[in-house]
Short mmCIF file of C-alpha atoms in Angstrom, two decimals:
data_model
loop_
_atom_site.label_atom_id
_atom_site.label_comp_id
_atom_site.label_asym_id
_atom_site.label_seq_id
_atom_site.Cartn_x
_atom_site.Cartn_y
_atom_site.Cartn_z
CA MET I 1 -54.67 -110.73 65.22
CA THR I 2 -52.65 -111.22 68.40
CA ASP I 3 -52.02 -114.57 70.07
CA ASP I 4 -51.91 -115.30 73.80
CA THR I 5 -48.27 -114.19 73.96
CA GLY I 6 -49.05 -110.77 72.54
CA SER I 7 -47.29 -111.44 69.20
CA GLU I 8 -48.89 -110.53 65.92
CA SER I 9 -50.26 -113.46 63.97
CA ASP I 10 -51.58 -114.14 60.52
CA SER I 11 -55.32 -113.48 60.48
CA GLU I 12 -55.99 -116.53 58.39
CA THR I 13 -53.61 -119.16 59.78
CA GLY I 14 -53.05 -117.77 63.23
CA ASP I 15 -49.29 -118.26 62.82
CA PRO I 16 -47.09 -115.52 64.34
CA ILE I 17 -45.78 -112.86 61.89
CA PRO I 18 -41.99 -112.69 62.17
CA ASP I 19 -40.31 -109.38 63.20
CA PRO I 20 -39.00 -107.32 60.24
CA ILE I 21 -35.37 -107.95 59.40
CA CYS I 22 -33.52 -104.83 58.16
CA GLY I 23 -31.20 -105.76 55.33
CA ASN I 24 -33.16 -108.61 53.86
CA ALA I 25 -34.08 -106.50 50.83
CA ILE I 26 -37.76 -106.73 51.78
CA VAL I 27 -39.55 -103.60 52.98
CA GLU I 28 -41.41 -104.89 55.98
CA SER I 29 -43.66 -103.24 58.53
CA GLY I 30 -41.88 -100.41 60.31
CA GLU I 31 -39.23 -99.98 57.60
CA ALA I 32 -39.05 -96.97 55.30
CA CYS I 33 -36.75 -98.86 52.97
CA ASP I 34 -34.62 -101.99 52.76
CA ASP I 35 -32.00 -102.18 50.03
CA GLY I 36 -30.42 -105.40 51.23
CA ASN I 37 -26.97 -103.90 51.80
CA THR I 38 -24.91 -102.42 54.57
CA LEU I 39 -23.94 -99.22 52.79
CA GLU I 40 -24.54 -96.02 54.74
CA THR I 41 -23.88 -93.73 51.77
CA ASP I 42 -26.86 -94.60 49.58
CA ASP I 43 -30.54 -93.63 49.78
CA CYS I 44 -31.36 -96.26 52.43
CA LEU I 45 -29.42 -96.31 55.65
CA ASN I 46 -28.44 -99.47 57.53
CA ASP I 47 -31.38 -98.97 59.92
CA CYS I 48 -33.77 -99.05 56.95
CA THR I 49 -34.57 -95.35 57.18
CA LEU I 50 -34.38 -93.01 54.20
CA ALA I 51 -31.24 -90.88 53.93
CA THR I 52 -31.93 -87.18 54.64
CA CYS I 53 -29.85 -84.03 54.62
CA GLY I 54 -28.67 -83.41 58.15
CA ASP I 55 -28.47 -87.05 59.21
CA GLY I 56 -24.69 -86.77 59.38
CA ILE I 57 -24.15 -89.43 56.71
CA LEU I 58 -22.94 -88.47 53.25
CA ASN I 59 -25.35 -89.67 50.57
CA GLU I 60 -22.99 -90.27 47.66
CA GLY I 61 -24.04 -88.76 44.37
CA VAL I 62 -26.73 -86.73 46.12
CA GLU I 63 -25.01 -84.76 48.84
CA ALA I 64 -21.69 -82.93 48.64
CA CYS I 65 -21.49 -82.90 52.43
CA ASP I 66 -23.56 -83.69 55.50
CA ASP I 67 -22.35 -82.31 58.81
CA GLY I 68 -25.39 -83.38 60.80
CA ASN I 69 -26.63 -79.85 61.54
CA THR I 70 -28.79 -77.12 60.07
CA ASP I 71 -26.24 -74.37 60.58
CA ASN I 72 -25.84 -72.55 57.26
CA THR I 73 -22.90 -70.44 58.40
CA ASP I 74 -20.36 -73.28 58.31
CA ASP I 75 -18.82 -74.90 55.24
CA CYS I 76 -21.78 -77.23 54.57
CA VAL I 77 -25.02 -75.53 53.58
CA ASP I 78 -28.11 -77.73 53.02
CA CYS I 79 -25.74 -80.62 52.24
CA ALA I 80 -23.95 -78.61 49.57
CA MET I 81 -20.45 -77.22 50.00
CA ALA I 82 -20.63 -73.57 50.99
CA VAL I 83 -19.81 -71.24 48.10
CA CYS I 84 -19.89 -67.49 47.63
CA GLY I 85 -23.29 -66.62 46.25
CA ASP I 86 -25.31 -69.28 48.06
CA GLY I 87 -26.96 -66.64 50.23
CA SER I 88 -25.47 -67.87 53.51
CA VAL I 89 -22.55 -66.07 55.14
CA GLN I 90 -19.79 -68.55 55.91
CA ASP I 91 -18.35 -67.54 59.28
CA GLY I 92 -14.68 -66.63 59.17
CA VAL I 93 -14.59 -66.94 55.40
CA GLU I 94 -17.13 -64.54 53.94
CA ALA I 95 -17.90 -60.96 54.99
CA CYS I 96 -21.27 -61.12 53.25
CA ASP I 97 -23.28 -63.29 50.87
CA ASP I 98 -26.34 -61.82 49.18
CA GLY I 99 -27.06 -64.78 46.94
CA ASN I 100 -26.43 -62.98 43.66
CA MET I 101 -23.69 -62.35 41.17
CA ALA I 102 -24.05 -58.55 41.12
CA ASP I 103 -20.84 -56.62 41.79
CA ASP I 104 -22.49 -53.21 42.06
CA ASP I 105 -24.42 -53.73 45.30
CA MET I 106 -23.15 -53.80 48.88
CA CYS I 107 -21.72 -57.33 48.58
CA THR I 108 -19.36 -58.17 45.71
CA ASN I 109 -19.16 -61.47 43.85
CA ALA I 110 -16.20 -62.34 46.06
CA CYS I 111 -18.49 -62.13 49.10
CA GLU I 112 -16.63 -59.08 50.35
CA LEU I 113 -18.28 -55.89 51.54
CA ALA I 114 -18.21 -53.21 48.86
CA THR I 115 -15.61 -50.53 49.52
CA CYS I 116 -14.34 -47.50 47.66
CA GLY I 117 -11.38 -48.65 45.63
CA ASP I 118 -12.58 -52.20 44.94
CA GLY I 119 -13.12 -51.43 41.28
CA PHE I 120 -16.89 -51.82 41.32
CA VAL I 121 -19.23 -48.82 41.20
CA GLN I 122 -21.72 -49.28 44.03
CA VAL I 123 -25.07 -48.10 42.65
CA GLY I 124 -26.56 -45.21 44.60
CA VAL I 125 -23.44 -44.83 46.72
CA GLU I 126 -20.46 -44.29 44.42
CA GLU I 127 -20.15 -42.20 41.27
CA CYS I 128 -17.00 -44.01 40.15
CA ASP I 129 -14.45 -46.54 41.37
CA ASP I 130 -11.07 -46.72 39.65
CA THR I 131 -9.41 -49.14 42.11
CA ASN I 132 -6.95 -46.54 43.41
CA MET I 133 -6.64 -43.87 46.05
CA ASP I 134 -5.07 -41.35 43.66
CA ASN I 135 -6.89 -38.05 44.15
CA ASN I 136 -5.37 -36.38 41.11
CA ASP I 137 -7.28 -38.37 38.49
CA ASP I 138 -10.95 -38.10 37.53
CA CYS I 139 -12.25 -40.25 40.40
CA ILE I 140 -11.72 -38.94 43.93
CA ASP I 141 -12.76 -41.10 46.87
CA CYS I 142 -15.31 -42.69 44.51
CA LEU I 143 -16.81 -39.34 43.54
CA ALA I 144 -16.35 -37.84 40.09
CA ALA I 145 -13.66 -35.15 40.18
CA THR I 146 -15.03 -31.60 40.03
CA CYS I 147 -13.53 -28.14 40.20
CA GLY I 148 -13.64 -27.07 43.84
CA ASP I 149 -13.06 -30.49 45.38
CA GLY I 150 -9.59 -29.46 46.54
CA PHE I 151 -7.65 -31.87 44.30
CA VAL I 152 -5.86 -30.81 41.11
CA GLN I 153 -7.04 -33.03 38.27
CA ILE I 154 -3.91 -33.57 36.18
CA GLY I 155 -4.24 -32.44 32.60
CA VAL I 156 -7.58 -30.78 33.29
CA GLU I 157 -7.14 -28.27 36.12
CA GLU I 158 -4.32 -25.81 36.77
CA CYS I 159 -5.28 -25.47 40.43
CA ASP I 160 -7.99 -26.45 42.87
CA ASP I 161 -8.13 -24.75 46.25
CA GLY I 162 -11.42 -26.26 47.39
CA ASN I 163 -13.49 -23.10 47.11
CA THR I 164 -15.23 -20.86 44.58
CA ASP I 165 -13.46 -17.68 45.70
CA ASN I 166 -12.21 -15.84 42.61
CA ASP I 167 -9.71 -13.52 44.28
CA ASP I 168 -7.37 -15.98 45.99
CA GLY I 169 -5.10 -17.07 43.12
CA CYS I 170 -7.30 -19.92 41.80
CA ASP I 171 -10.61 -19.05 40.14
CA ASP I 172 -13.88 -20.97 40.21
CA THR I 173 -13.01 -22.75 36.95
CA CYS I 174 -9.80 -24.10 38.52
CA MET I 175 -7.59 -21.96 36.33
CA GLY I 176 -4.62 -20.09 37.77
CA ALA I 177 -5.08 -16.38 38.32
CA VAL I 178 -3.69 -14.02 35.70
CA CYS I 179 -3.88 -10.28 35.23
CA GLY I 180 -6.84 -9.60 32.98
CA ASP I 181 -9.09 -12.38 34.23
CA GLY I 182 -11.46 -9.90 35.85
CA PHE I 183 -10.74 -10.90 39.45
CA VAL I 184 -8.53 -8.91 41.81
CA GLN I 185 -5.92 -11.36 43.03
CA PRO I 186 -3.31 -10.98 45.78
CA GLY I 187 -0.69 -8.56 44.48
CA GLU I 188 -3.13 -6.84 42.11
CA GLU I 189 -4.69 -3.45 42.78
CA CYS I 190 -7.31 -3.88 40.06
CA ASP I 191 -8.40 -6.21 37.27
CA ASP I 192 -10.88 -4.96 34.69
CA ALA I 193 -10.84 -8.15 32.58
CA ASN I 194 -8.70 -6.60 29.85
CA LEU I 195 -5.13 -5.57 29.21
CA ASP I 196 -5.98 -2.13 27.84
CA ALA I 197 -4.01 0.93 28.93
CA MET I 198 -5.48 4.29 29.98
CA ASP I 199 -8.78 2.83 31.18
CA GLY I 200 -7.99 3.23 34.87
CA CYS I 201 -6.46 -0.21 35.37
CA ALA I 202 -3.07 -0.76 33.71
CA PRO I 203 -2.08 -3.96 31.83
CA THR I 204 -0.08 -4.78 34.97
CA CYS I 205 -3.27 -4.72 37.08
CA ALA I 206 -2.19 -1.59 38.95
CA TRP I 207 -4.25 1.61 39.10
CA GLU I 208 -3.27 4.15 36.46
CA PHE I 209 -5.04 6.83 38.53
CA ARG I 210 -7.35 7.07 41.52
CA VAL I 211 -10.73 8.81 41.45
CA ALA I 212 -11.84 11.58 43.81
CA PHE I 213 -15.32 13.14 43.99
CA ALA I 214 -17.73 15.11 46.15
CA THR I 215 -20.88 13.16 46.98
CA SER I 216 -24.10 14.00 45.21
CA THR I 217 -25.85 13.51 48.56
CA SER I 218 -25.71 15.77 51.62
CA HIS I 219 -25.38 14.64 55.24
CA THR I 220 -25.41 16.00 58.76
CA GLY I 221 -22.45 15.46 61.05
CA ASP I 222 -23.92 12.18 62.30
CA LEU I 223 -22.40 9.93 59.66
CA GLY I 224 -21.98 6.87 61.84
CA GLY I 225 -18.28 7.54 62.27
CA LEU I 226 -15.66 6.96 59.60
CA GLY I 227 -17.12 3.54 58.82
CA GLY I 228 -20.51 5.02 58.01
CA ALA I 229 -18.97 7.73 55.86
CA ASP I 230 -16.84 5.20 53.96
CA ALA I 231 -19.96 3.13 53.32
CA ILE I 232 -21.67 6.17 51.76
CA CYS I 233 -18.67 6.71 49.47
CA ASN I 234 -18.59 3.09 48.34
CA MET I 235 -22.33 2.90 47.75
CA LEU I 236 -22.32 6.01 45.55
CA ALA I 237 -19.19 4.90 43.67
CA GLN I 238 -20.64 1.47 42.99
CA ASN I 239 -23.94 2.92 41.81
CA ALA I 240 -22.00 5.18 39.44
CA GLY I 241 -19.98 2.26 38.06
CA LEU I 242 -16.68 3.40 39.53
CA GLN I 243 -14.05 0.75 40.28
CA GLY I 244 -12.23 0.13 43.53
CA THR I 245 -12.92 0.95 47.16
CA TYR I 246 -13.30 4.43 48.62
CA MET I 247 -12.72 6.28 51.88
CA ALA I 248 -14.15 9.56 53.09
CA TRP I 249 -11.83 12.58 53.47
CA LEU I 250 -12.61 12.93 57.17
CA SER I 251 -10.62 12.89 60.40
CA THR I 252 -11.33 11.85 63.97
CA ASP I 253 -9.27 12.14 67.12
CA ALA I 254 -7.80 8.72 66.32
CA SER I 255 -7.44 8.77 62.54
CA SER I 256 -7.06 10.98 59.49
CA PRO I 257 -6.48 10.62 55.73
CA ALA I 258 -2.76 11.01 56.40
CA THR I 259 -2.80 7.86 58.55
CA ARG I 260 -5.46 5.68 56.92
CA PHE I 261 -5.39 6.46 53.17
CA THR I 262 -3.32 4.65 50.54
CA GLN I 263 -0.81 7.35 49.66
CA SER I 264 -1.04 7.12 45.91
CA THR I 265 1.93 7.30 43.56
CA VAL I 266 -0.39 7.82 40.57
CA PRO I 267 -2.62 10.84 39.83
CA TYR I 268 -5.96 11.61 41.48
CA MET I 269 -8.61 12.26 38.81
CA LEU I 270 -12.19 13.53 38.81
CA PRO I 271 -14.88 11.33 37.21
CA ASP I 272 -14.95 13.78 34.27
CA GLY I 273 -11.24 13.19 33.57
CA ASN I 274 -9.74 16.36 35.08
CA LYS I 275 -6.65 15.84 37.23
CA VAL I 276 -6.83 16.84 40.89
CA ALA I 277 -3.21 16.08 41.84
CA ASP I 278 -0.19 14.18 40.53
CA ASP I 279 0.02 11.91 43.58
CA TRP I 280 -0.42 11.92 47.36
CA ALA I 281 2.37 14.41 47.96
CA ASP I 282 0.85 16.80 45.44
CA LEU I 283 -2.62 16.31 46.95
CA VAL I 284 -1.55 17.45 50.43
CA ASP I 285 0.81 20.30 49.53
CA GLY I 286 -1.95 22.89 49.96
CA ASP I 287 -3.07 23.43 46.35
CA LEU I 288 -4.97 21.26 43.85
CA ASP I 289 -4.59 21.17 40.08
CA PHE I 290 -8.37 21.12 39.75
CA ALA I 291 -11.09 21.67 42.38
CA ILE I 292 -13.05 18.61 43.56
CA ALA I 293 -16.29 20.12 42.32
CA ARG I 294 -17.64 17.00 40.60
CA THR I 295 -19.86 14.26 41.98
CA GLU I 296 -19.45 10.52 41.45
CA THR I 297 -21.43 10.80 38.20
CA GLY I 298 -19.33 13.70 36.88
CA GLY I 299 -21.96 16.35 37.56
CA MET I 300 -21.32 19.60 39.41
CA SER I 301 -21.09 19.40 43.19
CA VAL I 302 -24.07 20.43 45.30
CA ASN I 303 -24.87 24.03 46.22
CA THR I 304 -25.59 24.24 49.95
CA SER I 305 -27.64 26.67 52.00
CA GLU I 306 -24.47 27.94 53.70
CA MET I 307 -21.56 30.01 52.45
CA CYS I 308 -17.81 29.96 53.02
CA GLY I 309 -15.30 32.16 51.25
CA GLY I 310 -17.99 33.42 48.93
CA SER I 311 -19.04 29.95 47.73
CA ALA I 312 -22.01 27.71 48.51
CA ARG I 313 -20.28 24.58 47.15
CA LEU I 314 -19.09 23.16 50.45
CA ALA I 315 -18.09 19.77 51.88
CA ARG I 316 -17.73 18.40 55.39
CA THR I 317 -14.06 17.57 56.06
CA GLY I 318 -12.84 17.87 59.67
CA THR I 319 -9.42 17.78 58.01
CA THR I 320 -6.71 20.26 57.08
CA GLU I 321 -5.44 20.63 53.52
CA PHE I 322 -2.49 18.50 54.64
CA GLY I 323 -4.68 15.49 55.43
CA THR I 324 -4.40 15.86 59.20
CA LEU I 325 -7.01 16.41 61.93
CA GLY I 326 -8.91 19.69 61.56
CA ALA I 327 -10.42 22.03 64.14
CA SER I 328 -13.66 20.09 64.82
CA THR I 329 -15.28 16.79 63.79
CA CYS I 330 -18.92 16.72 65.00
CA LEU I 331 -17.79 14.47 67.85
CA ASP I 332 -16.02 12.14 65.40
CA TYR I 333 -19.05 12.27 63.09
CA SER I 334 -21.57 11.04 65.60
CA SER I 335 -23.44 14.31 66.24
CA ALA I 336 -26.11 16.27 64.36
CA ILE I 337 -26.64 18.74 67.22
CA PRO I 338 -26.56 22.49 66.30
CA SER I 339 -24.29 23.28 69.23
CA ASP I 340 -21.60 20.90 67.93
CA PHE I 341 -19.39 21.97 65.05
CA GLY I 342 -17.40 20.38 62.25
CA ALA I 343 -14.70 21.78 59.99
CA ILE I 344 -15.63 22.25 56.31
CA GLY I 345 -14.03 22.91 52.94
CA ARG I 346 -14.97 24.63 49.66
CA SER I 347 -15.41 22.10 46.86
CA ALA I 348 -15.20 24.93 44.32
CA SER I 349 -11.69 25.87 45.48
CA ASN I 350 -8.34 24.49 44.34
CA MET I 351 -6.49 26.38 47.09
CA SER I 352 -6.11 25.38 50.73
CA GLN I 353 -9.77 26.22 51.37
CA TRP I 354 -10.80 23.06 49.47
CA SER I 355 -10.43 21.26 52.82
CA ASN I 356 -10.08 24.03 55.39
CA CYS I 357 -12.67 26.83 55.24
CA GLY I 358 -13.99 27.29 58.74
CA GLU I 359 -16.72 25.43 60.68
CA LEU I 360 -20.48 24.87 60.53
CA PRO I 361 -22.98 23.41 63.01
CA CYS I 362 -23.36 19.63 62.79
CA ASP I 363 -27.08 19.79 61.94
CA VAL I 364 -26.25 21.34 58.54
CA SER I 365 -26.35 18.84 55.66
CA LEU I 366 -23.27 18.89 53.42
CA PRO I 367 -21.58 16.59 50.89
CA ILE I 368 -18.35 14.78 51.78
CA TYR I 369 -15.26 14.06 49.68
CA CYS I 370 -14.48 10.47 48.65
CA PHE I 371 -11.09 9.14 47.47
CA GLN I 372 -10.32 5.85 45.79
CA GLN I 373 -7.79 3.69 47.67
#
């Protein structure tokens, strides 16, 4: 009850109840605790309130620190000293803190952001991590070294040029190019994957001879220029299994075999093995050792519907027997009009007429000669 002065009083005696005294070791009304001492570092503070984390007073034996705030990015986290792995990033000290002891995620056990070269393989990101930036071992920028990555793996690779091109000096297995590896490298004319002699490609990867043939197909004078004619030669040669690249024995106002062909120092041979000429000089001296009367497959050249010099085995040439521009070229092999003409040769002849035997209208279909370069 309350007396006339407003003070609380005992309900039975009516005597006033004294105000609670903090520190008398008696928990009285309005006090959460009273431990009878003046220590601020125990469970009961000097104002008889219970010690709590964040009150700014260090509770000895319970708290490691108490900085009076709830900021978990300083050096006191929930009244425990901040440590790496507590899940709170300590500003200015830690780059990250993911609350675990795993070194293979994005935050290492040292609370540093994972980086290539830290020695820990970051799962899903890195294939390896060997703690160095050496790109000549088996771990390159935290990716497993592979042939084609552009770095020579010491003791494993002879070369690594960063591509899978097999004709540039370093093959797609990262082995250095050698004659006989089956790839034509700079400085090689051919490479047939062996070191056998007399098979067309010498053990030095140079041609032992070059092939010449008359096409098994016939064409009007509209060949698509020299480029189109060369494409016909290469397609037929490839289909027949012949090695190398080929050009058509044709001339235009701007070009001729004498200016665009490789002038061979080795013999020209037919697909059936007969020799046409000893070399370029012998080829263009007017006569042949053997007529170019064989197709890319070794069969006889085509009989045409026209005649020249008593033979129907003809070829479109536009070229003299000396490899120079002939009398007419079907407008540089762009015309199939009857009123336009192109110079022709006799494929059955080994004399000058093999390349120079008059003219025929450009609408007439004839074979062409092809020479390996």
